[in-house]
Amino acid sequence: MSTLRRGFASMSPEKRREIASKGGKSVPAEKRSFSQNRHLAAEAGRKGGSVPHNNHAAH
């Protein structure tokens, strides 16, 4: 097996930090509906939890 560094291992720590910092900045806080409205988030969670998962048995 080759010992060449690939992907993130080949990047400098500064470059990795720059890429990692973009993860939390992709959507502005004012556009995140669930962080603005706890009731909306609770309703979505309730709805998702009540959906039957019968379709998964067919796979």
mmCIF file of N, CA and C in Angstrom:
data_model
loop_
_atom_site.group_PDB
_atom_site.id
_atom_site.type_symbol
_atom_site.label_atom_id
_atom_site.label_comp_id
_atom_site.label_asym_id
_atom_site.label_seq_id
_atom_site.Cartn_x
_atom_site.Cartn_y
_atom_site.Cartn_z
ATOM 1 N N MET A 1 0.847 -1.181 0.000
ATOM 2 C CA MET A 1 0.000 0.000 0.000
ATOM 3 C C MET A 1 0.891 1.243 0.000
ATOM 4 N N SER A 2 0.492 2.231 -0.726
ATOM 5 C CA SER A 2 1.263 3.460 -0.835
ATOM 6 C C SER A 2 1.180 4.272 0.456
ATOM 7 N N THR A 3 2.263 4.961 0.763
ATOM 8 C CA THR A 3 2.275 5.794 1.970
ATOM 9 C C THR A 3 2.068 7.266 1.629
ATOM 10 N N LEU A 4 1.685 7.551 0.382
ATOM 11 C CA LEU A 4 1.436 8.936 -0.006
ATOM 12 C C LEU A 4 0.242 9.483 0.759
ATOM 13 N N ARG A 5 0.347 10.730 1.154
ATOM 14 C CA ARG A 5 -0.756 11.365 1.880
ATOM 15 C C ARG A 5 -1.763 11.881 0.862
ATOM 16 N N ARG A 6 -3.019 11.560 1.082
ATOM 17 C CA ARG A 6 -4.067 11.959 0.152
ATOM 18 C C ARG A 6 -5.167 12.686 0.899
ATOM 19 N N GLY A 7 -5.990 13.425 0.166
ATOM 20 C CA GLY A 7 -7.137 14.099 0.765
ATOM 21 C C GLY A 7 -6.725 15.116 1.807
ATOM 22 N N PHE A 8 -7.428 15.099 2.929
ATOM 23 C CA PHE A 8 -7.165 16.064 3.997
ATOM 24 C C PHE A 8 -5.776 15.885 4.606
ATOM 25 N N ALA A 9 -5.257 14.682 4.579
ATOM 26 C CA ALA A 9 -3.937 14.436 5.158
ATOM 27 C C ALA A 9 -2.844 15.187 4.406
ATOM 28 N N SER A 10 -3.071 15.479 3.126
ATOM 29 C CA SER A 10 -2.052 16.177 2.343
ATOM 30 C C SER A 10 -2.139 17.691 2.480
ATOM 31 N N MET A 11 -3.194 18.187 3.126
ATOM 32 C CA MET A 11 -3.383 19.639 3.257
ATOM 33 C C MET A 11 -2.688 20.174 4.501
ATOM 34 N N SER A 12 -2.378 21.450 4.433
ATOM 35 C CA SER A 12 -1.801 22.104 5.607
ATOM 36 C C SER A 12 -2.893 22.273 6.659
ATOM 37 N N PRO A 13 -2.521 22.388 7.924
ATOM 38 C CA PRO A 13 -3.530 22.596 8.975
ATOM 39 C C PRO A 13 -4.386 23.839 8.727
ATOM 40 N N GLU A 14 -3.789 24.885 8.148
ATOM 41 C CA GLU A 14 -4.550 26.106 7.861
ATOM 42 C C GLU A 14 -5.635 25.845 6.820
ATOM 43 N N LYS A 15 -5.303 25.086 5.778
ATOM 44 C CA LYS A 15 -6.267 24.771 4.718
ATOM 45 C C LYS A 15 -7.403 23.914 5.271
ATOM 46 N N ARG A 16 -7.064 22.931 6.110
ATOM 47 C CA ARG A 16 -8.105 22.090 6.721
ATOM 48 C C ARG A 16 -9.024 22.927 7.590
ATOM 49 N N ARG A 17 -8.464 23.845 8.356
ATOM 50 C CA ARG A 17 -9.256 24.714 9.231
ATOM 51 C C ARG A 17 -10.186 25.604 8.408
ATOM 52 N N GLU A 18 -9.686 26.112 7.280
ATOM 53 C CA GLU A 18 -10.491 26.963 6.405
ATOM 54 C C GLU A 18 -11.695 26.196 5.856
ATOM 55 N N ILE A 19 -11.471 24.966 5.417
ATOM 56 C CA ILE A 19 -12.555 24.145 4.880
ATOM 57 C C ILE A 19 -13.543 23.782 5.983
ATOM 58 N N ALA A 20 -13.049 23.406 7.150
ATOM 59 C CA ALA A 20 -13.915 23.005 8.258
ATOM 60 C C ALA A 20 -14.782 24.160 8.735
ATOM 61 N N SER A 21 -14.262 25.375 8.685
ATOM 62 C CA SER A 21 -15.031 26.521 9.178
ATOM 63 C C SER A 21 -16.219 26.843 8.289
ATOM 64 N N LYS A 22 -16.205 26.380 7.043
ATOM 65 C CA LYS A 22 -17.314 26.657 6.130
ATOM 66 C C LYS A 22 -18.554 25.838 6.470
ATOM 67 N N GLY A 23 -18.394 24.757 7.205
ATOM 68 C CA GLY A 23 -19.515 23.877 7.518
ATOM 69 C C GLY A 23 -20.640 24.562 8.254
ATOM 70 N N GLY A 24 -20.346 25.368 9.227
ATOM 71 C CA GLY A 24 -21.380 26.033 10.002
ATOM 72 C C GLY A 24 -21.827 27.354 9.440
ATOM 73 N N LYS A 25 -21.245 27.780 8.349
ATOM 74 C CA LYS A 25 -21.566 29.086 7.792
ATOM 75 C C LYS A 25 -22.374 29.003 6.510
ATOM 76 N N SER A 26 -22.801 27.819 6.114
ATOM 77 C CA SER A 26 -23.459 27.667 4.824
ATOM 78 C C SER A 26 -24.821 28.345 4.776
ATOM 79 N N VAL A 27 -25.548 28.377 5.884
ATOM 80 C CA VAL A 27 -26.869 29.000 5.920
ATOM 81 C C VAL A 27 -26.877 30.054 7.020
ATOM 82 N N PRO A 28 -27.253 31.291 6.684
ATOM 83 C CA PRO A 28 -27.306 32.333 7.717
ATOM 84 C C PRO A 28 -28.315 31.984 8.804
ATOM 85 N N ALA A 29 -28.067 32.421 10.013
ATOM 86 C CA ALA A 29 -28.929 32.087 11.152
ATOM 87 C C ALA A 29 -30.373 32.505 10.917
ATOM 88 N N GLU A 30 -30.597 33.641 10.279
ATOM 89 C CA GLU A 30 -31.976 34.105 10.072
ATOM 90 C C GLU A 30 -32.745 33.253 9.066
ATOM 91 N N LYS A 31 -32.047 32.401 8.325
ATOM 92 C CA LYS A 31 -32.713 31.537 7.349
ATOM 93 C C LYS A 31 -32.918 30.120 7.870
ATOM 94 N N ARG A 32 -32.442 29.826 9.063
ATOM 95 C CA ARG A 32 -32.636 28.497 9.649
ATOM 96 C C ARG A 32 -33.950 28.493 10.405
ATOM 97 N N SER A 33 -34.988 27.973 9.786
ATOM 98 C CA SER A 33 -36.328 28.070 10.358
ATOM 99 C C SER A 33 -36.451 27.356 11.698
ATOM 100 N N PHE A 34 -35.818 26.207 11.864
ATOM 101 C CA PHE A 34 -35.976 25.474 13.114
ATOM 102 C C PHE A 34 -35.269 26.172 14.269
ATOM 103 N N SER A 35 -34.189 26.881 13.994
ATOM 104 C CA SER A 35 -33.513 27.585 15.079
ATOM 105 C C SER A 35 -34.285 28.834 15.483
ATOM 106 N N GLN A 36 -35.144 29.323 14.615
ATOM 107 C CA GLN A 36 -35.936 30.515 14.904
ATOM 108 C C GLN A 36 -37.275 30.169 15.556
ATOM 109 N N ASN A 37 -37.794 28.973 15.282
ATOM 110 C CA ASN A 37 -39.137 28.621 15.732
ATOM 111 C C ASN A 37 -39.124 27.214 16.331
ATOM 112 N N ARG A 38 -39.065 27.136 17.652
ATOM 113 C CA ARG A 38 -39.006 25.834 18.326
ATOM 114 C C ARG A 38 -40.279 25.021 18.113
ATOM 115 N N HIS A 39 -41.425 25.700 18.005
ATOM 116 C CA HIS A 39 -42.689 24.989 17.795
ATOM 117 C C HIS A 39 -42.710 24.319 16.422
ATOM 118 N N LEU A 40 -42.171 24.991 15.419
ATOM 119 C CA LEU A 40 -42.088 24.410 14.084
ATOM 120 C C LEU A 40 -41.190 23.170 14.097
ATOM 121 N N ALA A 41 -40.083 23.250 14.804
ATOM 122 C CA ALA A 41 -39.173 22.110 14.905
ATOM 123 C C ALA A 41 -39.843 20.945 15.626
ATOM 124 N N ALA A 42 -40.571 21.236 16.699
ATOM 125 C CA ALA A 42 -41.255 20.180 17.450
ATOM 126 C C ALA A 42 -42.322 19.517 16.592
ATOM 127 N N GLU A 43 -43.048 20.326 15.828
ATOM 128 C CA GLU A 43 -44.098 19.780 14.960
ATOM 129 C C GLU A 43 -43.490 18.879 13.883
ATOM 130 N N ALA A 44 -42.384 19.302 13.300
ATOM 131 C CA ALA A 44 -41.725 18.492 12.276
ATOM 132 C C ALA A 44 -41.220 17.179 12.868
ATOM 133 N N GLY A 45 -40.681 17.221 14.069
ATOM 134 C CA GLY A 45 -40.214 16.004 14.722
ATOM 135 C C GLY A 45 -41.346 15.048 15.028
ATOM 136 N N ARG A 46 -42.465 15.606 15.471
ATOM 137 C CA ARG A 46 -43.637 14.789 15.755
ATOM 138 C C ARG A 46 -44.157 14.136 14.478
ATOM 139 N N LYS A 47 -44.211 14.916 13.410
ATOM 140 C CA LYS A 47 -44.703 14.410 12.135
ATOM 141 C C LYS A 47 -43.788 13.299 11.614
ATOM 142 N N GLY A 48 -42.479 13.507 11.694
ATOM 143 C CA GLY A 48 -41.532 12.501 11.223
ATOM 144 C C GLY A 48 -41.588 11.228 12.047
ATOM 145 N N GLY A 49 -41.835 11.359 13.336
ATOM 146 C CA GLY A 49 -41.909 10.189 14.194
ATOM 147 C C GLY A 49 -43.173 9.381 14.014
ATOM 148 N N SER A 50 -44.215 9.998 13.454
ATOM 149 C CA SER A 50 -45.493 9.305 13.319
ATOM 150 C C SER A 50 -45.666 8.633 11.963
ATOM 151 N N VAL A 51 -44.766 8.877 11.027
ATOM 152 C CA VAL A 51 -44.883 8.305 9.690
ATOM 153 C C VAL A 51 -44.555 6.818 9.751
ATOM 154 N N PRO A 52 -45.437 5.971 9.214
ATOM 155 C CA PRO A 52 -45.136 4.537 9.207
ATOM 156 C C PRO A 52 -43.971 4.238 8.260
ATOM 157 N N HIS A 53 -43.160 3.292 8.641
ATOM 158 C CA HIS A 53 -41.982 2.952 7.851
ATOM 159 C C HIS A 53 -42.161 1.598 7.175
ATOM 160 N N ASN A 54 -43.335 1.355 6.628
ATOM 161 C CA ASN A 54 -43.619 0.081 5.968
ATOM 162 C C ASN A 54 -42.832 -0.080 4.676
ATOM 163 N N ASN A 55 -42.490 1.010 4.029
ATOM 164 C CA ASN A 55 -41.792 0.928 2.748
ATOM 165 C C ASN A 55 -40.407 0.310 2.876
ATOM 166 N N HIS A 56 -39.780 0.417 4.029
ATOM 167 C CA HIS A 56 -38.430 -0.103 4.197
ATOM 168 C C HIS A 56 -38.403 -1.632 4.213
ATOM 169 N N ALA A 57 -39.504 -2.260 4.559
ATOM 170 C CA ALA A 57 -39.541 -3.719 4.625
ATOM 171 C C ALA A 57 -39.469 -4.340 3.233
ATOM 172 N N ALA A 58 -39.869 -3.586 2.208
ATOM 173 C CA ALA A 58 -39.893 -4.115 0.850
ATOM 174 C C ALA A 58 -38.502 -4.197 0.232
ATOM 175 N N HIS A 59 -37.519 -3.558 0.816
ATOM 176 C CA HIS A 59 -36.182 -3.515 0.206
ATOM 177 C C HIS A 59 -35.343 -4.664 0.629
#
